[in-house]
């Protein structure tokens, strides 16, 4: 589910820019490996730089603070989620609810595909407190805009606040993901996300005939 780093807004990057993107990605992967092995608090930027085989100063130039690694990962994945939901909605072959359902189930499969590393990321997010500065409301807005589209199409109750519904969906998703990161969710995430969404869907369907 990671975004394509070879382009920016669809424009191919030059050689120098590609090198910077590749270095940044190598640092992010090194940070994740360090967090998984040592834990967020014990891992250091010096160790991350060593794992990425770059100078300490180079690592600091890209990520001045340890939490900046997590912020970058969160933003990277958020952009991918936004893009995928947009693709689903534009395809015209799904209702908005089906598009959101397909997305959250796909996310569940993706998180579970590399369970150990992704759980380490979630534990790092929780221990760092980085979500307080990550602008997580933006993800709720993405779902809210999708709900508003569903209302315009007559698929969702028009009397609901679309952004309140969007935040409800995102809060349920994030809550499950946090507990999964702590090892408290034993069923596949695809199933856990789908069940939570199904509960919300029963209350937001359109009453139009």
JSON list of C-alpha atoms in Angstrom, two decimals:
[
{"chain": "A", "resi": 1, "resn": "UNK", "atom": "CA", "xyz": [0.00, 0.00, 0.00]},
{"chain": "A", "resi": 2, "resn": "UNK", "atom": "CA", "xyz": [2.97, 2.31, -0.18]},
{"chain": "A", "resi": 3, "resn": "UNK", "atom": "CA", "xyz": [2.79, 5.15, -2.67]},
{"chain": "A", "resi": 4, "resn": "UNK", "atom": "CA", "xyz": [4.75, 5.26, -5.90]},
{"chain": "A", "resi": 5, "resn": "UNK", "atom": "CA", "xyz": [7.81, 7.38, -5.15]},
{"chain": "A", "resi": 6, "resn": "UNK", "atom": "CA", "xyz": [9.05, 7.57, -8.75]},
{"chain": "A", "resi": 7, "resn": "UNK", "atom": "CA", "xyz": [6.75, 10.45, -9.56]},
{"chain": "A", "resi": 8, "resn": "UNK", "atom": "CA", "xyz": [5.39, 13.60, -7.96]},
{"chain": "A", "resi": 9, "resn": "UNK", "atom": "CA", "xyz": [1.83, 14.46, -9.03]},
{"chain": "A", "resi": 10, "resn": "UNK", "atom": "CA", "xyz": [2.32, 12.13, -11.97]},
{"chain": "A", "resi": 11, "resn": "UNK", "atom": "CA", "xyz": [5.52, 13.85, -13.16]},
{"chain": "A", "resi": 12, "resn": "UNK", "atom": "CA", "xyz": [8.57, 11.56, -13.47]},
{"chain": "A", "resi": 13, "resn": "UNK", "atom": "CA", "xyz": [11.46, 12.55, -11.21]},
{"chain": "A", "resi": 14, "resn": "UNK", "atom": "CA", "xyz": [14.96, 13.32, -12.44]},
{"chain": "A", "resi": 15, "resn": "UNK", "atom": "CA", "xyz": [17.98, 11.22, -11.49]},
{"chain": "A", "resi": 16, "resn": "UNK", "atom": "CA", "xyz": [18.95, 13.42, -8.53]},
{"chain": "A", "resi": 17, "resn": "UNK", "atom": "CA", "xyz": [15.42, 13.51, -7.18]},
{"chain": "A", "resi": 18, "resn": "UNK", "atom": "CA", "xyz": [15.09, 9.74, -7.57]},
{"chain": "A", "resi": 19, "resn": "UNK", "atom": "CA", "xyz": [18.29, 9.28, -5.59]},
{"chain": "A", "resi": 20, "resn": "UNK", "atom": "CA", "xyz": [16.91, 11.45, -2.78]},
{"chain": "A", "resi": 21, "resn": "UNK", "atom": "CA", "xyz": [13.65, 9.54, -2.74]},
{"chain": "A", "resi": 22, "resn": "UNK", "atom": "CA", "xyz": [15.49, 6.21, -2.68]},
{"chain": "A", "resi": 23, "resn": "UNK", "atom": "CA", "xyz": [17.72, 7.38, 0.18]},
{"chain": "A", "resi": 24, "resn": "UNK", "atom": "CA", "xyz": [14.73, 8.61, 2.15]},
{"chain": "A", "resi": 25, "resn": "UNK", "atom": "CA", "xyz": [12.97, 5.29, 1.64]},
{"chain": "A", "resi": 26, "resn": "UNK", "atom": "CA", "xyz": [16.09, 3.41, 2.75]},
{"chain": "A", "resi": 27, "resn": "UNK", "atom": "CA", "xyz": [16.18, 5.47, 5.93]},
{"chain": "A", "resi": 28, "resn": "UNK", "atom": "CA", "xyz": [12.49, 4.79, 6.59]},
{"chain": "A", "resi": 29, "resn": "UNK", "atom": "CA", "xyz": [13.02, 1.05, 6.13]},
{"chain": "A", "resi": 30, "resn": "UNK", "atom": "CA", "xyz": [16.04, 1.17, 8.45]},
{"chain": "A", "resi": 31, "resn": "UNK", "atom": "CA", "xyz": [14.00, 3.03, 11.04]},
{"chain": "A", "resi": 32, "resn": "UNK", "atom": "CA", "xyz": [11.24, 0.43, 10.91]},
{"chain": "A", "resi": 33, "resn": "UNK", "atom": "CA", "xyz": [13.77, -2.37, 11.32]},
{"chain": "A", "resi": 34, "resn": "UNK", "atom": "CA", "xyz": [15.33, -0.60, 14.31]},
{"chain": "A", "resi": 35, "resn": "UNK", "atom": "CA", "xyz": [11.93, 0.04, 15.92]},
{"chain": "A", "resi": 36, "resn": "UNK", "atom": "CA", "xyz": [10.94, -3.61, 15.40]},
{"chain": "A", "resi": 37, "resn": "UNK", "atom": "CA", "xyz": [14.15, -4.95, 16.94]},
{"chain": "A", "resi": 38, "resn": "UNK", "atom": "CA", "xyz": [14.84, -2.45, 19.72]},
{"chain": "A", "resi": 39, "resn": "UNK", "atom": "CA", "xyz": [11.51, -0.72, 20.30]},
{"chain": "A", "resi": 40, "resn": "UNK", "atom": "CA", "xyz": [10.84, 2.93, 19.57]},
{"chain": "A", "resi": 41, "resn": "UNK", "atom": "CA", "xyz": [12.33, 4.34, 22.77]},
{"chain": "A", "resi": 42, "resn": "UNK", "atom": "CA", "xyz": [15.57, 2.33, 22.60]},
{"chain": "A", "resi": 43, "resn": "UNK", "atom": "CA", "xyz": [16.28, 2.85, 18.90]},
{"chain": "A", "resi": 44, "resn": "UNK", "atom": "CA", "xyz": [18.47, 5.84, 18.03]},
{"chain": "A", "resi": 45, "resn": "UNK", "atom": "CA", "xyz": [19.01, 7.89, 14.90]},
{"chain": "A", "resi": 46, "resn": "UNK", "atom": "CA", "xyz": [22.67, 6.86, 14.99]},
{"chain": "A", "resi": 47, "resn": "UNK", "atom": "CA", "xyz": [21.61, 3.23, 14.75]},
{"chain": "A", "resi": 48, "resn": "UNK", "atom": "CA", "xyz": [19.13, 4.00, 11.97]},
{"chain": "A", "resi": 49, "resn": "UNK", "atom": "CA", "xyz": [21.86, 5.79, 10.01]},
{"chain": "A", "resi": 50, "resn": "UNK", "atom": "CA", "xyz": [24.17, 2.80, 10.44]},
{"chain": "A", "resi": 51, "resn": "UNK", "atom": "CA", "xyz": [21.51, 0.37, 9.25]},
{"chain": "A", "resi": 52, "resn": "UNK", "atom": "CA", "xyz": [20.86, 2.55, 6.19]},
{"chain": "A", "resi": 53, "resn": "UNK", "atom": "CA", "xyz": [24.62, 2.83, 5.59]},
{"chain": "A", "resi": 54, "resn": "UNK", "atom": "CA", "xyz": [24.63, 6.62, 5.59]},
{"chain": "A", "resi": 55, "resn": "UNK", "atom": "CA", "xyz": [26.39, 9.26, 7.65]},
{"chain": "A", "resi": 56, "resn": "UNK", "atom": "CA", "xyz": [24.70, 10.43, 10.84]},
{"chain": "A", "resi": 57, "resn": "UNK", "atom": "CA", "xyz": [24.46, 13.96, 9.41]},
{"chain": "A", "resi": 58, "resn": "UNK", "atom": "CA", "xyz": [22.69, 12.65, 6.32]},
{"chain": "A", "resi": 59, "resn": "UNK", "atom": "CA", "xyz": [20.05, 10.94, 8.45]},
{"chain": "A", "resi": 60, "resn": "UNK", "atom": "CA", "xyz": [19.52, 14.12, 10.46]},
{"chain": "A", "resi": 61, "resn": "UNK", "atom": "CA", "xyz": [19.20, 16.19, 7.28]},
{"chain": "A", "resi": 62, "resn": "UNK", "atom": "CA", "xyz": [16.25, 14.06, 6.18]},
{"chain": "A", "resi": 63, "resn": "UNK", "atom": "CA", "xyz": [14.76, 13.35, 9.62]},
{"chain": "A", "resi": 64, "resn": "UNK", "atom": "CA", "xyz": [15.89, 15.78, 12.34]},
{"chain": "A", "resi": 65, "resn": "UNK", "atom": "CA", "xyz": [13.84, 14.03, 15.05]},
{"chain": "A", "resi": 66, "resn": "UNK", "atom": "CA", "xyz": [13.10, 10.36, 15.63]},
{"chain": "A", "resi": 67, "resn": "UNK", "atom": "CA", "xyz": [9.36, 10.97, 15.43]},
{"chain": "A", "resi": 68, "resn": "UNK", "atom": "CA", "xyz": [9.86, 12.42, 11.94]},
{"chain": "A", "resi": 69, "resn": "UNK", "atom": "CA", "xyz": [10.37, 8.87, 10.65]},
{"chain": "A", "resi": 70, "resn": "UNK", "atom": "CA", "xyz": [6.93, 7.91, 11.92]},
{"chain": "A", "resi": 71, "resn": "UNK", "atom": "CA", "xyz": [5.32, 11.08, 10.59]},
{"chain": "A", "resi": 72, "resn": "UNK", "atom": "CA", "xyz": [6.75, 10.35, 7.15]},
{"chain": "A", "resi": 73, "resn": "UNK", "atom": "CA", "xyz": [5.45, 6.79, 7.23]},
{"chain": "A", "resi": 74, "resn": "UNK", "atom": "CA", "xyz": [1.99, 7.92, 8.34]},
{"chain": "A", "resi": 75, "resn": "UNK", "atom": "CA", "xyz": [1.81, 10.54, 5.59]},
{"chain": "A", "resi": 76, "resn": "UNK", "atom": "CA", "xyz": [3.07, 8.09, 2.99]},
{"chain": "A", "resi": 77, "resn": "UNK", "atom": "CA", "xyz": [0.39, 5.58, 3.83]},
{"chain": "A", "resi": 78, "resn": "UNK", "atom": "CA", "xyz": [-2.35, 8.20, 4.16]},
{"chain": "A", "resi": 79, "resn": "UNK", "atom": "CA", "xyz": [-1.62, 9.46, 0.63]},
{"chain": "A", "resi": 80, "resn": "UNK", "atom": "CA", "xyz": [-1.84, 5.92, -0.69]},
{"chain": "A", "resi": 81, "resn": "UNK", "atom": "CA", "xyz": [-5.17, 5.34, 1.05]},
{"chain": "A", "resi": 82, "resn": "UNK", "atom": "CA", "xyz": [-6.56, 8.61, -0.32]},
{"chain": "A", "resi": 83, "resn": "UNK", "atom": "CA", "xyz": [-5.46, 7.71, -3.82]},
{"chain": "A", "resi": 84, "resn": "UNK", "atom": "CA", "xyz": [-6.90, 4.19, -3.66]},
{"chain": "A", "resi": 85, "resn": "UNK", "atom": "CA", "xyz": [-10.28, 5.37, -2.36]},
{"chain": "A", "resi": 86, "resn": "UNK", "atom": "CA", "xyz": [-10.39, 7.97, -5.12]},
{"chain": "A", "resi": 87, "resn": "UNK", "atom": "CA", "xyz": [-9.75, 5.26, -7.70]},
{"chain": "A", "resi": 88, "resn": "UNK", "atom": "CA", "xyz": [-12.54, 3.12, -6.29]},
{"chain": "A", "resi": 89, "resn": "UNK", "atom": "CA", "xyz": [-15.03, 6.00, -6.32]},
{"chain": "A", "resi": 90, "resn": "UNK", "atom": "CA", "xyz": [-14.10, 7.12, -9.83]},
{"chain": "A", "resi": 91, "resn": "UNK", "atom": "CA", "xyz": [-14.40, 3.62, -11.27]},
{"chain": "A", "resi": 92, "resn": "UNK", "atom": "CA", "xyz": [-18.20, 3.90, -11.14]},
{"chain": "A", "resi": 93, "resn": "UNK", "atom": "CA", "xyz": [-18.64, 0.17, -10.47]},
{"chain": "A", "resi": 94, "resn": "UNK", "atom": "CA", "xyz": [-19.13, 0.46, -6.70]},
{"chain": "A", "resi": 95, "resn": "UNK", "atom": "CA", "xyz": [-21.39, 2.26, -4.29]},
{"chain": "A", "resi": 96, "resn": "UNK", "atom": "CA", "xyz": [-19.58, 4.54, -1.87]},
{"chain": "A", "resi": 97, "resn": "UNK", "atom": "CA", "xyz": [-20.14, 2.04, 0.96]},
{"chain": "A", "resi": 98, "resn": "UNK", "atom": "CA", "xyz": [-18.76, -0.77, -1.20]},
{"chain": "A", "resi": 99, "resn": "UNK", "atom": "CA", "xyz": [-15.74, 1.38, -2.08]},
{"chain": "A", "resi": 100, "resn": "UNK", "atom": "CA", "xyz": [-15.00, 2.10, 1.59]},
{"chain": "A", "resi": 101, "resn": "UNK", "atom": "CA", "xyz": [-15.57, -1.56, 2.46]},
{"chain": "A", "resi": 102, "resn": "UNK", "atom": "CA", "xyz": [-13.21, -2.76, -0.27]},
{"chain": "A", "resi": 103, "resn": "UNK", "atom": "CA", "xyz": [-10.62, -0.25, 0.91]},
{"chain": "A", "resi": 104, "resn": "UNK", "atom": "CA", "xyz": [-10.66, -1.13, 4.61]},
{"chain": "A", "resi": 105, "resn": "UNK", "atom": "CA", "xyz": [-10.59, -4.86, 3.85]},
{"chain": "A", "resi": 106, "resn": "UNK", "atom": "CA", "xyz": [-7.65, -4.34, 1.48]},
{"chain": "A", "resi": 107, "resn": "UNK", "atom": "CA", "xyz": [-5.90, -2.37, 4.22]},
{"chain": "A", "resi": 108, "resn": "UNK", "atom": "CA", "xyz": [-6.51, -5.22, 6.63]},
{"chain": "A", "resi": 109, "resn": "UNK", "atom": "CA", "xyz": [-4.88, -7.71, 4.26]},
{"chain": "A", "resi": 110, "resn": "UNK", "atom": "CA", "xyz": [-1.96, -5.33, 3.74]},
{"chain": "A", "resi": 111, "resn": "UNK", "atom": "CA", "xyz": [-1.29, -4.79, 7.46]},
{"chain": "A", "resi": 112, "resn": "UNK", "atom": "CA", "xyz": [-1.50, -8.54, 8.14]},
{"chain": "A", "resi": 113, "resn": "UNK", "atom": "CA", "xyz": [0.80, -9.41, 5.21]},
{"chain": "A", "resi": 114, "resn": "UNK", "atom": "CA", "xyz": [3.84, -8.13, 7.17]},
{"chain": "A", "resi": 115, "resn": "UNK", "atom": "CA", "xyz": [2.37, -8.50, 10.63]},
{"chain": "A", "resi": 116, "resn": "UNK", "atom": "CA", "xyz": [5.55, -8.29, 12.71]},
{"chain": "A", "resi": 117, "resn": "UNK", "atom": "CA", "xyz": [6.92, -5.15, 11.05]},
{"chain": "A", "resi": 118, "resn": "UNK", "atom": "CA", "xyz": [3.58, -3.36, 10.88]},
{"chain": "A", "resi": 119, "resn": "UNK", "atom": "CA", "xyz": [2.74, -4.15, 14.50]},
{"chain": "A", "resi": 120, "resn": "UNK", "atom": "CA", "xyz": [6.12, -2.71, 15.43]},
{"chain": "A", "resi": 121, "resn": "UNK", "atom": "CA", "xyz": [5.17, 0.47, 13.59]},
{"chain": "A", "resi": 122, "resn": "UNK", "atom": "CA", "xyz": [1.88, 0.74, 15.46]},
{"chain": "A", "resi": 123, "resn": "UNK", "atom": "CA", "xyz": [3.60, 0.22, 18.80]},
{"chain": "A", "resi": 124, "resn": "UNK", "atom": "CA", "xyz": [6.08, 2.94, 17.87]},
{"chain": "A", "resi": 125, "resn": "UNK", "atom": "CA", "xyz": [3.22, 5.28, 16.94]},
{"chain": "A", "resi": 126, "resn": "UNK", "atom": "CA", "xyz": [1.56, 4.64, 20.30]},
{"chain": "A", "resi": 127, "resn": "UNK", "atom": "CA", "xyz": [4.75, 5.04, 22.33]},
{"chain": "A", "resi": 128, "resn": "UNK", "atom": "CA", "xyz": [5.84, 8.20, 20.52]},
{"chain": "A", "resi": 129, "resn": "UNK", "atom": "CA", "xyz": [2.54, 10.06, 20.77]},
{"chain": "A", "resi": 130, "resn": "UNK", "atom": "CA", "xyz": [3.13, 11.17, 17.19]},
{"chain": "A", "resi": 131, "resn": "UNK", "atom": "CA", "xyz": [-0.54, 10.94, 16.19]},
{"chain": "A", "resi": 132, "resn": "UNK", "atom": "CA", "xyz": [-1.15, 14.13, 18.15]},
{"chain": "A", "resi": 133, "resn": "UNK", "atom": "CA", "xyz": [0.85, 16.01, 15.50]},
{"chain": "A", "resi": 134, "resn": "UNK", "atom": "CA", "xyz": [0.11, 13.84, 12.47]},
{"chain": "A", "resi": 135, "resn": "UNK", "atom": "CA", "xyz": [-3.13, 15.58, 11.53]},
{"chain": "A", "resi": 136, "resn": "UNK", "atom": "CA", "xyz": [-5.13, 12.36, 11.78]},
{"chain": "A", "resi": 137, "resn": "UNK", "atom": "CA", "xyz": [-8.32, 14.40, 11.23]},
{"chain": "A", "resi": 138, "resn": "UNK", "atom": "CA", "xyz": [-7.32, 14.50, 7.56]},
{"chain": "A", "resi": 139, "resn": "UNK", "atom": "CA", "xyz": [-8.13, 10.80, 7.22]},
{"chain": "A", "resi": 140, "resn": "UNK", "atom": "CA", "xyz": [-11.56, 11.37, 8.75]},
{"chain": "A", "resi": 141, "resn": "UNK", "atom": "CA", "xyz": [-12.12, 14.13, 6.19]},
{"chain": "A", "resi": 142, "resn": "UNK", "atom": "CA", "xyz": [-11.30, 11.73, 3.36]},
{"chain": "A", "resi": 143, "resn": "UNK", "atom": "CA", "xyz": [-13.99, 9.33, 4.52]},
{"chain": "A", "resi": 144, "resn": "UNK", "atom": "CA", "xyz": [-16.34, 12.25, 5.18]},
{"chain": "A", "resi": 145, "resn": "UNK", "atom": "CA", "xyz": [-16.02, 13.50, 1.60]},
{"chain": "A", "resi": 146, "resn": "UNK", "atom": "CA", "xyz": [-16.75, 9.98, 0.38]},
{"chain": "A", "resi": 147, "resn": "UNK", "atom": "CA", "xyz": [-19.87, 9.83, 2.57]},
{"chain": "A", "resi": 148, "resn": "UNK", "atom": "CA", "xyz": [-20.99, 13.21, 1.14]},
{"chain": "A", "resi": 149, "resn": "UNK", "atom": "CA", "xyz": [-20.61, 11.73, -2.35]},
{"chain": "A", "resi": 150, "resn": "UNK", "atom": "CA", "xyz": [-22.79, 8.82, -1.28]},
{"chain": "A", "resi": 151, "resn": "UNK", "atom": "CA", "xyz": [-25.44, 11.25, -0.05]},
{"chain": "A", "resi": 152, "resn": "UNK", "atom": "CA", "xyz": [-25.41, 13.06, -3.40]},
{"chain": "A", "resi": 153, "resn": "UNK", "atom": "CA", "xyz": [-25.91, 9.73, -5.14]},
{"chain": "A", "resi": 154, "resn": "UNK", "atom": "CA", "xyz": [-28.85, 8.84, -2.89]},
{"chain": "A", "resi": 155, "resn": "UNK", "atom": "CA", "xyz": [-26.98, 5.91, -1.33]},
{"chain": "A", "resi": 156, "resn": "UNK", "atom": "CA", "xyz": [-26.66, 7.33, 2.20]},
{"chain": "A", "resi": 157, "resn": "UNK", "atom": "CA", "xyz": [-29.12, 9.08, 4.52]},
{"chain": "A", "resi": 158, "resn": "UNK", "atom": "CA", "xyz": [-28.88, 12.79, 3.51]},
{"chain": "A", "resi": 159, "resn": "UNK", "atom": "CA", "xyz": [-29.77, 13.94, 7.02]},
{"chain": "A", "resi": 160, "resn": "UNK", "atom": "CA", "xyz": [-26.48, 12.77, 8.52]},
{"chain": "A", "resi": 161, "resn": "UNK", "atom": "CA", "xyz": [-23.38, 14.89, 9.01]},
{"chain": "A", "resi": 162, "resn": "UNK", "atom": "CA", "xyz": [-21.02, 13.27, 6.49]},
{"chain": "A", "resi": 163, "resn": "UNK", "atom": "CA", "xyz": [-17.90, 14.27, 8.36]},
{"chain": "A", "resi": 164, "resn": "UNK", "atom": "CA", "xyz": [-19.21, 12.93, 11.65]},
{"chain": "A", "resi": 165, "resn": "UNK", "atom": "CA", "xyz": [-19.83, 9.62, 9.87]},
{"chain": "A", "resi": 166, "resn": "UNK", "atom": "CA", "xyz": [-16.39, 9.78, 8.23]},
{"chain": "A", "resi": 167, "resn": "UNK", "atom": "CA", "xyz": [-14.74, 10.32, 11.59]},
{"chain": "A", "resi": 168, "resn": "UNK", "atom": "CA", "xyz": [-16.75, 7.47, 13.09]},
{"chain": "A", "resi": 169, "resn": "UNK", "atom": "CA", "xyz": [-15.49, 5.11, 10.38]},
{"chain": "A", "resi": 170, "resn": "UNK", "atom": "CA", "xyz": [-11.91, 6.29, 10.76]},
{"chain": "A", "resi": 171, "resn": "UNK", "atom": "CA", "xyz": [-12.02, 6.17, 14.57]},
{"chain": "A", "resi": 172, "resn": "UNK", "atom": "CA", "xyz": [-13.26, 2.58, 14.44]},
{"chain": "A", "resi": 173, "resn": "UNK", "atom": "CA", "xyz": [-10.53, 1.66, 11.96]},
{"chain": "A", "resi": 174, "resn": "UNK", "atom": "CA", "xyz": [-7.80, 3.33, 14.00]},
{"chain": "A", "resi": 175, "resn": "UNK", "atom": "CA", "xyz": [-8.99, 1.88, 17.31]},
{"chain": "A", "resi": 176, "resn": "UNK", "atom": "CA", "xyz": [-8.88, -1.65, 15.91]},
{"chain": "A", "resi": 177, "resn": "UNK", "atom": "CA", "xyz": [-5.46, -0.97, 14.42]},
{"chain": "A", "resi": 178, "resn": "UNK", "atom": "CA", "xyz": [-4.07, 0.29, 17.73]},
{"chain": "A", "resi": 179, "resn": "UNK", "atom": "CA", "xyz": [-5.30, -2.79, 19.58]},
{"chain": "A", "resi": 180, "resn": "UNK", "atom": "CA", "xyz": [-3.95, -5.00, 16.82]},
{"chain": "A", "resi": 181, "resn": "UNK", "atom": "CA", "xyz": [-0.54, -3.34, 17.21]},
{"chain": "A", "resi": 182, "resn": "UNK", "atom": "CA", "xyz": [-0.61, -4.28, 20.89]},
{"chain": "A", "resi": 183, "resn": "UNK", "atom": "CA", "xyz": [-1.48, -7.88, 20.07]},
{"chain": "A", "resi": 184, "resn": "UNK", "atom": "CA", "xyz": [-5.07, -7.63, 21.33]},
{"chain": "A", "resi": 185, "resn": "UNK", "atom": "CA", "xyz": [-6.83, -8.53, 18.04]},
{"chain": "A", "resi": 186, "resn": "UNK", "atom": "CA", "xyz": [-6.61, -12.22, 17.19]},
{"chain": "A", "resi": 187, "resn": "UNK", "atom": "CA", "xyz": [-8.85, -12.35, 14.10]},
{"chain": "A", "resi": 188, "resn": "UNK", "atom": "CA", "xyz": [-7.63, -11.18, 10.68]},
{"chain": "A", "resi": 189, "resn": "UNK", "atom": "CA", "xyz": [-7.77, -7.40, 10.33]},
{"chain": "A", "resi": 190, "resn": "UNK", "atom": "CA", "xyz": [-9.78, -7.73, 7.13]},
{"chain": "A", "resi": 191, "resn": "UNK", "atom": "CA", "xyz": [-12.53, -9.38, 9.19]},
{"chain": "A", "resi": 192, "resn": "UNK", "atom": "CA", "xyz": [-12.23, -6.96, 12.12]},
{"chain": "A", "resi": 193, "resn": "UNK", "atom": "CA", "xyz": [-12.41, -3.88, 9.89]},
{"chain": "A", "resi": 194, "resn": "UNK", "atom": "CA", "xyz": [-15.27, -5.34, 7.86]},
{"chain": "A", "resi": 195, "resn": "UNK", "atom": "CA", "xyz": [-17.34, -6.13, 10.95]},
{"chain": "A", "resi": 196, "resn": "UNK", "atom": "CA", "xyz": [-16.92, -2.62, 12.35]},
{"chain": "A", "resi": 197, "resn": "UNK", "atom": "CA", "xyz": [-17.87, -1.05, 9.03]},
{"chain": "A", "resi": 198, "resn": "UNK", "atom": "CA", "xyz": [-20.92, -3.31, 8.69]},
{"chain": "A", "resi": 199, "resn": "UNK", "atom": "CA", "xyz": [-22.19, -2.06, 12.05]},
{"chain": "A", "resi": 200, "resn": "UNK", "atom": "CA", "xyz": [-21.87, 1.56, 10.90]},
{"chain": "A", "resi": 201, "resn": "UNK", "atom": "CA", "xyz": [-23.48, 0.85, 7.54]},
{"chain": "A", "resi": 202, "resn": "UNK", "atom": "CA", "xyz": [-26.69, -0.45, 9.12]},
{"chain": "A", "resi": 203, "resn": "UNK", "atom": "CA", "xyz": [-27.33, 3.03, 10.49]},
{"chain": "A", "resi": 204, "resn": "UNK", "atom": "CA", "xyz": [-26.43, 5.23, 7.53]},
{"chain": "A", "resi": 205, "resn": "UNK", "atom": "CA", "xyz": [-28.21, 3.65, 4.58]},
{"chain": "A", "resi": 206, "resn": "UNK", "atom": "CA", "xyz": [-30.52, 5.83, 2.52]},
{"chain": "A", "resi": 207, "resn": "UNK", "atom": "CA", "xyz": [-34.20, 5.81, 3.44]},
{"chain": "A", "resi": 208, "resn": "UNK", "atom": "CA", "xyz": [-35.18, 6.86, -0.09]},
{"chain": "A", "resi": 209, "resn": "UNK", "atom": "CA", "xyz": [-37.38, 4.50, -2.06]}
]
